[in-house]
Coordinates of C-alpha atoms and ligand atoms in Angstrom, one line a residue:
M1 CA -51.9 4.5 -96.8
I2 CA -51.9 2.1 -93.9
P3 CA -53.5 4.2 -91.2
I4 CA -52.4 4.1 -87.5
L5 CA -56.1 3.3 -86.7
D6 CA -59.2 2.7 -88.8
L7 CA -62.4 3.2 -86.9
K8 CA -64.7 2.6 -89.9
L9 CA -63.9 -1.1 -89.9
Q10 CA -65.2 -1.6 -86.4
Y11 CA -68.4 0.3 -87.3
Q12 CA -68.9 -1.9 -90.4
L13 CA -68.5 -5.1 -88.3
L14 CA -71.2 -4.1 -85.8
K15 CA -73.3 -1.8 -88.0
V16 CA -76.6 -3.6 -87.6
A17 CA -76.4 -3.7 -83.8
L18 CA -75.1 -0.2 -83.5
D19 CA -77.7 1.3 -85.8
A20 CA -80.4 -0.5 -84.0
A21 CA -79.1 0.7 -80.6
M22 CA -78.9 4.3 -81.7
Q23 CA -82.4 4.3 -83.3
E24 CA -83.9 2.6 -80.3
T25 CA -82.3 5.3 -78.0
A26 CA -83.5 8.1 -80.2
A27 CA -87.0 6.7 -80.2
A28 CA -87.1 6.1 -76.5
G29 CA -86.7 9.8 -75.7
R30 CA -84.5 9.5 -72.6
Y31 CA -81.3 11.2 -73.5
I32 CA -79.7 12.1 -70.2
L33 CA -78.9 9.5 -67.5
G34 CA -81.3 6.9 -68.9
P35 CA -81.3 3.1 -68.7
H36 CA -78.3 2.6 -71.0
V37 CA -76.0 4.7 -68.8
K38 CA -77.2 2.9 -65.7
A39 CA -76.7 -0.5 -67.3
L40 CA -73.3 0.4 -68.7
E41 CA -72.2 1.7 -65.3
S42 CA -72.9 -1.8 -63.8
E43 CA -71.4 -3.7 -66.8
L44 CA -68.2 -1.7 -66.9
A45 CA -67.8 -1.7 -63.1
A46 CA -68.2 -5.5 -63.2
Y47 CA -65.8 -5.9 -66.1
S48 CA -63.2 -3.8 -64.5
G49 CA -63.6 -5.5 -61.1
S50 CA -64.9 -2.6 -59.2
R51 CA -68.1 -2.2 -57.2
N52 CA -69.3 1.1 -58.7
G53 CA -69.2 3.0 -62.0
T54 CA -70.2 6.5 -62.9
G55 CA -70.6 7.6 -66.5
V56 CA -69.1 11.1 -67.1
G57 CA -68.6 13.4 -70.1
N58 CA -65.0 12.4 -70.9
G59 CA -61.8 10.9 -69.5
T60 CA -60.5 14.2 -68.4
D61 CA -63.6 14.9 -66.3
A62 CA -63.3 11.4 -64.9
L63 CA -59.9 12.3 -63.5
H64 CA -61.1 15.7 -62.4
L65 CA -64.1 14.3 -60.6
A66 CA -62.2 11.5 -59.0
L67 CA -59.8 14.0 -57.5
R68 CA -62.6 16.2 -56.4
A69 CA -64.4 13.2 -54.9
L70 CA -61.3 12.5 -52.8
R71 CA -61.4 16.2 -51.7
I72 CA -58.1 17.0 -53.3
G73 CA -57.8 20.7 -54.0
P74 CA -55.8 23.9 -53.6
G75 CA -52.6 23.5 -51.6
D76 CA -52.4 19.8 -52.3
E77 CA -49.8 18.0 -54.4
V78 CA -50.4 15.0 -56.7
I79 CA -47.5 12.9 -57.9
T80 CA -47.7 11.8 -61.5
T81 CA -45.7 11.2 -64.7
P82 CA -44.5 13.9 -67.2
F83 CA -44.8 11.5 -70.1
T84 CA -48.5 11.4 -70.8
F85 CA -51.4 13.3 -72.4
I86 CA -52.0 16.7 -71.0
A87 CA -55.3 15.6 -69.5
T88 CA -53.5 14.0 -66.6
S89 CA -51.9 17.1 -65.2
E90 CA -54.7 19.3 -66.5
A91 CA -57.1 17.5 -64.2
I92 CA -54.8 18.0 -61.3
G93 CA -54.5 21.7 -62.0
M94 CA -58.3 22.1 -62.6
V95 CA -59.0 21.0 -59.0
G96 CA -56.5 23.6 -57.8
A97 CA -53.8 21.1 -56.9
K98 CA -50.1 21.0 -58.1
P99 CA -48.8 18.2 -60.3
V100 CA -45.5 16.9 -59.0
F101 CA -43.7 15.0 -61.7
V102 CA -41.3 12.0 -61.3
D103 CA -39.3 10.7 -64.2
V104 CA -40.3 7.6 -66.1
D105 CA -38.8 4.1 -66.3
P106 CA -37.1 4.1 -69.7
V107 CA -38.1 0.4 -70.3
T108 CA -41.9 0.7 -69.7
F109 CA -42.4 4.5 -70.3
N110 CA -44.5 4.5 -67.1
L111 CA -43.7 6.5 -64.0
D112 CA -40.7 5.0 -62.1
A113 CA -42.3 4.0 -58.9
S114 CA -39.0 3.9 -57.1
L115 CA -38.8 7.7 -57.3
I116 CA -42.1 8.4 -55.7
E117 CA -40.9 8.2 -52.1
A118 CA -38.4 11.0 -52.6
A119 CA -41.1 13.3 -54.2
I120 CA -43.4 13.1 -51.2
T121 CA -43.9 16.3 -49.1
P122 CA -46.3 17.2 -46.3
R123 CA -48.6 18.5 -49.0
T124 CA -48.7 15.3 -51.1
R125 CA -52.2 13.8 -51.1
A126 CA -52.3 11.4 -54.0
I127 CA -50.4 9.4 -56.7
L128 CA -51.8 9.5 -60.2
P129 CA -50.2 6.7 -62.2
V130 CA -51.0 6.5 -66.0
H131 CA -51.0 3.0 -67.6
L132 CA -49.5 4.4 -70.8
Y133 CA -50.1 2.6 -74.1
G134 CA -52.1 0.0 -72.2
R135 CA -49.2 -1.2 -70.0
P136 CA -49.9 -1.5 -66.3
C137 CA -47.7 0.6 -63.9
D138 CA -45.8 -1.1 -61.1
M139 CA -48.9 -1.1 -58.8
T140 CA -47.2 -3.2 -56.1
T141 CA -44.7 -0.5 -55.3
I142 CA -47.2 2.4 -55.9
M143 CA -49.9 0.8 -53.6
G144 CA -47.2 0.0 -51.0
V145 CA -45.9 3.6 -50.9
A146 CA -49.5 5.0 -50.9
R147 CA -50.7 2.8 -48.0
A148 CA -47.5 3.4 -46.0
R149 CA -47.8 7.2 -46.4
G150 CA -51.6 7.6 -46.3
L151 CA -51.9 8.8 -50.0
F152 CA -54.8 8.1 -52.4
V153 CA -54.2 6.5 -55.7
V154 CA -56.2 7.6 -58.8
E155 CA -55.4 5.4 -61.8
D156 CA -55.5 7.0 -65.3
C157 CA -56.7 4.0 -67.3
A158 CA -57.7 6.0 -70.4
Q159 CA -55.4 3.8 -72.5
A160 CA -55.7 0.6 -70.5
L161 CA -59.3 -0.7 -70.2
G162 CA -59.0 -4.5 -69.8
A163 CA -55.3 -4.6 -68.8
T164 CA -54.5 -6.6 -65.6
Y165 CA -51.8 -6.4 -63.0
D166 CA -51.3 -9.4 -60.7
G167 CA -54.6 -10.8 -61.9
R168 CA -56.6 -7.6 -61.2
R169 CA -58.0 -5.2 -63.7
V170 CA -56.4 -1.8 -63.7
G171 CA -58.8 0.8 -62.3
S172 CA -59.8 -1.5 -59.5
I173 CA -56.5 -1.4 -57.7
G174 CA -56.3 2.2 -56.5
D175 CA -59.0 4.3 -54.8
A176 CA -60.5 5.3 -58.1
G177 CA -60.0 4.3 -61.8
C178 CA -60.7 6.7 -64.7
F179 CA -61.6 5.6 -68.2
S180 CA -62.0 7.4 -71.5
F181 CA -64.3 6.4 -74.3
F182 CA -62.7 8.8 -76.8
P183 CA -63.2 7.2 -80.2
S184 CA -59.6 6.0 -80.6
K185 CA -59.4 4.3 -77.2
N186 CA -59.6 0.5 -76.9
L187 CA -63.3 0.9 -76.2
G188 CA -64.5 4.0 -78.0
C189 CA -67.8 5.7 -78.6
F190 CA -69.0 8.1 -81.3
G191 CA -67.8 11.2 -79.4
D192 CA -66.6 12.0 -75.9
G193 CA -67.3 9.8 -72.9
G194 CA -65.7 8.6 -69.7
M195 CA -66.2 6.7 -66.5
V196 CA -65.0 6.6 -62.9
V197 CA -65.0 3.3 -61.1
A198 CA -64.5 3.1 -57.3
D199 CA -65.1 0.4 -54.7
D200 CA -65.8 2.9 -51.9
D201 CA -69.4 4.0 -51.8
S202 CA -68.7 7.5 -50.5
V203 CA -66.3 8.2 -53.4
F204 CA -68.8 6.8 -55.8
E205 CA -71.6 9.0 -54.3
R206 CA -69.5 12.1 -54.5
V207 CA -68.7 11.6 -58.2
E208 CA -72.4 11.1 -58.9
M209 CA -73.2 14.3 -57.1
L210 CA -70.4 16.3 -58.6
R211 CA -71.2 15.2 -62.2
R212 CA -74.6 16.8 -61.9
H213 CA -73.9 20.3 -60.7
G214 CA -73.0 19.2 -57.1
G215 CA -76.4 18.2 -56.0
R216 CA -77.8 14.9 -54.7
Q217 CA -81.4 16.1 -55.4
K218 CA -82.6 18.2 -58.3
Y219 CA -82.3 22.0 -57.6
R220 CA -80.5 21.4 -54.3
H221 CA -76.8 22.1 -54.6
S222 CA -74.3 21.5 -51.9
E223 CA -71.0 22.1 -53.8
L224 CA -69.8 23.6 -57.0
G225 CA -69.9 20.7 -59.4
L226 CA -69.8 20.1 -63.2
N227 CA -72.2 19.3 -65.9
S228 CA -70.4 16.1 -67.0
R229 CA -72.6 13.1 -67.8
L230 CA -72.1 10.3 -70.3
D231 CA -74.7 10.7 -73.0
E232 CA -77.4 8.0 -73.2
L233 CA -76.7 7.6 -76.9
Q234 CA -73.0 7.0 -76.3
A235 CA -73.8 4.5 -73.5
A236 CA -76.1 2.6 -75.9
V237 CA -73.2 2.4 -78.4
L238 CA -70.7 1.3 -75.8
R239 CA -73.0 -1.5 -74.6
V240 CA -73.0 -3.0 -78.1
K241 CA -69.2 -2.8 -78.2
L242 CA -68.2 -3.9 -74.6
P243 CA -68.8 -7.6 -75.2
H244 CA -66.2 -7.4 -78.0
L245 CA -63.5 -5.7 -76.0
E246 CA -61.8 -8.9 -74.8
G247 CA -61.5 -10.2 -78.3
W248 CA -60.2 -6.9 -79.6
N249 CA -57.6 -6.7 -76.8
A250 CA -56.5 -10.2 -77.6
A251 CA -56.1 -9.3 -81.2
R252 CA -54.0 -6.3 -80.2
R253 CA -51.8 -8.6 -78.2
R254 CA -51.4 -11.0 -81.1
I255 CA -50.5 -8.2 -83.4
A256 CA -48.0 -6.9 -80.9
A257 CA -46.4 -10.3 -80.5
R258 CA -46.0 -10.5 -84.3
Y259 CA -44.5 -7.1 -84.4
D260 CA -42.1 -8.2 -81.7
A261 CA -41.0 -11.3 -83.7
L262 CA -40.6 -9.5 -87.0
L263 CA -38.8 -6.4 -85.6
A264 CA -36.4 -8.5 -83.6
E265 CA -34.6 -8.9 -86.9
V266 CA -34.5 -5.1 -87.6
P267 CA -31.4 -3.4 -86.1
G268 CA -31.9 0.1 -84.7
V269 CA -35.5 -0.5 -83.5
V270 CA -36.2 -1.0 -79.8
T271 CA -39.5 -2.8 -79.4
P272 CA -41.8 -2.2 -76.4
R273 CA -40.9 -4.4 -73.4
D274 CA -42.1 -5.1 -70.0
R275 CA -39.8 -5.7 -67.1
P276 CA -40.0 -8.3 -64.3
R277 CA -42.5 -7.0 -61.8
A278 CA -42.1 -6.6 -58.0
G279 CA -42.8 -9.9 -56.2
G280 CA -43.2 -11.6 -59.6
A281 CA -46.6 -10.0 -60.2
S282 CA -48.0 -10.8 -63.7
S283 CA -49.1 -7.9 -65.9
V284 CA -51.1 -8.0 -69.1
C285 CA -50.8 -5.1 -71.6
V286 CA -53.7 -4.2 -73.9
F287 CA -51.5 -2.4 -76.5
H288 CA -53.5 0.8 -76.9
Q289 CA -50.4 1.7 -78.8
Y290 CA -47.4 -0.3 -80.1
T291 CA -44.6 2.2 -79.5
I292 CA -41.1 1.6 -80.6
R293 CA -38.0 3.7 -80.0
V294 CA -35.7 4.7 -82.9
G295 CA -32.7 7.1 -83.0
D296 CA -33.6 9.4 -85.8
R297 CA -37.3 9.3 -85.1
D298 CA -38.4 12.2 -87.2
G299 CA -36.4 11.0 -90.2
V300 CA -37.8 7.5 -89.9
R301 CA -41.3 8.9 -89.5
A302 CA -41.1 11.0 -92.6
A303 CA -39.7 8.0 -94.6
L304 CA -42.5 5.8 -93.4
Y305 CA -45.1 8.4 -94.4
D306 CA -43.5 8.6 -97.9
S307 CA -43.8 4.8 -98.2
G308 CA -47.5 4.8 -97.2
V309 CA -47.4 4.0 -93.5
E310 CA -49.0 6.4 -91.0
T311 CA -47.4 6.7 -87.5
M312 CA -47.9 9.0 -84.5
V313 CA -45.7 10.5 -81.8
Y314 CA -47.3 10.1 -78.4
Y315 CA -46.0 12.5 -77.0
P316 CA -43.5 14.9 -78.6
V317 CA -43.2 17.3 -75.6
P318 CA -43.3 16.0 -72.0
L319 CA -45.6 17.8 -69.7
H320 CA -42.9 19.5 -67.6
L321 CA -41.7 21.4 -70.7
Q322 CA -45.2 22.6 -71.7
E323 CA -45.9 26.3 -71.6
V324 CA -48.9 25.7 -69.4
H325 CA -46.6 24.3 -66.7
R326 CA -43.9 26.9 -66.9
D327 CA -44.7 28.0 -63.4
L328 CA -43.5 24.7 -62.0
G329 CA -40.0 25.8 -62.9
H330 CA -38.7 22.8 -64.8
G331 CA -36.4 23.0 -67.8
P332 CA -34.7 20.6 -70.2
G333 CA -32.9 18.0 -68.2
S334 CA -35.3 17.9 -65.3
F335 CA -36.7 14.5 -66.3
P336 CA -34.2 13.0 -68.8
N337 CA -35.9 9.7 -69.3
A338 CA -39.2 11.4 -70.3
E339 CA -37.3 13.8 -72.6
R340 CA -35.5 11.0 -74.3
A341 CA -38.7 9.0 -74.7
A342 CA -40.4 12.0 -76.3
E343 CA -37.5 12.2 -78.8
E344 CA -37.4 8.6 -79.7
C345 CA -40.9 7.2 -79.4
L346 CA -42.9 6.2 -82.5
S347 CA -46.3 4.5 -82.5
L348 CA -47.0 2.1 -85.3
P349 CA -50.3 1.1 -86.8
M350 CA -52.3 -0.8 -84.2
F351 CA -55.9 -1.8 -84.3
P352 CA -57.6 -5.2 -84.0
E353 CA -58.4 -5.4 -87.8
L354 CA -54.8 -4.7 -88.9
T355 CA -54.1 -7.5 -91.5
V356 CA -50.9 -9.6 -91.7
A357 CA -50.2 -8.1 -95.1
Q358 CA -50.5 -4.6 -93.8
Q359 CA -48.2 -5.5 -90.8
D360 CA -45.6 -7.0 -93.2
Q361 CA -45.6 -3.8 -95.2
V362 CA -45.2 -1.7 -92.0
V363 CA -42.2 -3.8 -90.9
S364 CA -40.5 -3.8 -94.3
S365 CA -41.0 -0.1 -94.7
L366 CA -39.7 0.5 -91.2
A367 CA -36.6 -1.6 -91.9
A368 CA -35.9 0.4 -95.0
A369 CA -36.6 3.7 -93.2
V370 CA -34.1 2.9 -90.4
R371 CA -31.5 1.9 -92.9
V372 CA -31.6 5.3 -94.6
N373 CA -32.1 7.2 -91.3
P374 CA -29.7 5.5 -89.0
P375 CA -29.3 6.5 -85.3
R376 CA -26.2 8.6 -84.5
A377 CA -23.4 6.2 -83.6
D378 CA -23.0 7.9 -80.2
A379 CA -26.7 7.7 -79.4
P380 CA -28.4 4.3 -80.0
A381 CA -32.1 4.4 -79.2
G382 CA -33.6 3.1 -76.1
P383 CA -32.7 2.4 -72.5
Ligands
LIG401 C1 -57.3 10.1 -73.7 C2 -56.6 10.3 -72.4 C3 -57.2 11.1 -71.4 C4 -58.4 11.9 -71.5 O1 -59.5 11.4 -72.0 P1 -60.6 12.3 -72.8 O2 -61.8 11.4 -72.9 O3 -60.0 12.6 -74.2 O4 -60.8 13.5 -72.0 C5 -56.5 11.1 -70.2 N1 -55.4 10.5 -70.0 C6 -54.8 9.8 -71.0 C7 -53.5 9.1 -70.7 C8 -55.4 9.6 -72.2 O5 -54.8 8.9 -73.2

């Protein structure tokens, strides 16, 4: 079976350094907010082009704490995409605010920034763009609307560490950037982990305070906070891996370019594309996923599985149709581009160590799978 992701290969590559880092941390006896967390916070902030970083328990808490730090709470609305992982809207709900969805751009799968303006109400406080699959959102338009209307921007960069928009790293463009080190992300640890980056010192200081039970000093608590810290052991692991991230992301882009070239010959498959950006801004995708669109997605997926190729569907049900968000009152048809994406999207094996031979097998299996599971004639896949 060609897996969609194989984390054991990365461990084997860095085994000596990783084992040494874990043993050194265990022996040193500082397990919470020790020197590795502090060092990683500086290194990751520098890497992502931000002044401050705060290690937290996971990417979901990073979003939650960033929103709390910006004092977003009950009665407030946050504009976001319905085509993402549940953590995005969950974090908005957990601070007591209401997620307000706008539909996605069918080409990039990211929220359609031209729809934001119409979704703003007097209660809107922030925009929460998600750089899905590693592809930057239209930050020119998003930042333009946010600045004109006095809204905060919290970037969900869980899938996009290292991606750039107009020469800047994602996460450093809005008021706060949120990262996840879940094992499958482009930079993953051996469990859960996350980080918030922010230029503004007051945002940074509030995240620091809130991640440790809402207190600036031990046993003095000014607000209800969370217990959400990045483990020292995970920080030690991440510091071994961070210097390799650029190389890994470059490998992902090479693999994506090769998929593009090979799949251009395969009818019925829509490969991921960017669109020209506002003002000619450049954008560099880090291909957390390589996600195609196919008409009979479930048929193609089953055929691929039978021929030894693992694929995944990120995500089969858009957030506005999730039971948890029933109270928002949306139904089928509310966000047609997101619904169509959820029906047609299929993520192919993508990890830096994927070999040319494996990739060739994915492509030939996919070509065969689409031949026997063609799209309906009246509904070709894609935008
Ligand atoms: C993974 C992910 C998160 C949450 O990160 P965790 O570390 O798993 O909590 C949030 N948003 C998106 C888009 C993600 O992919």
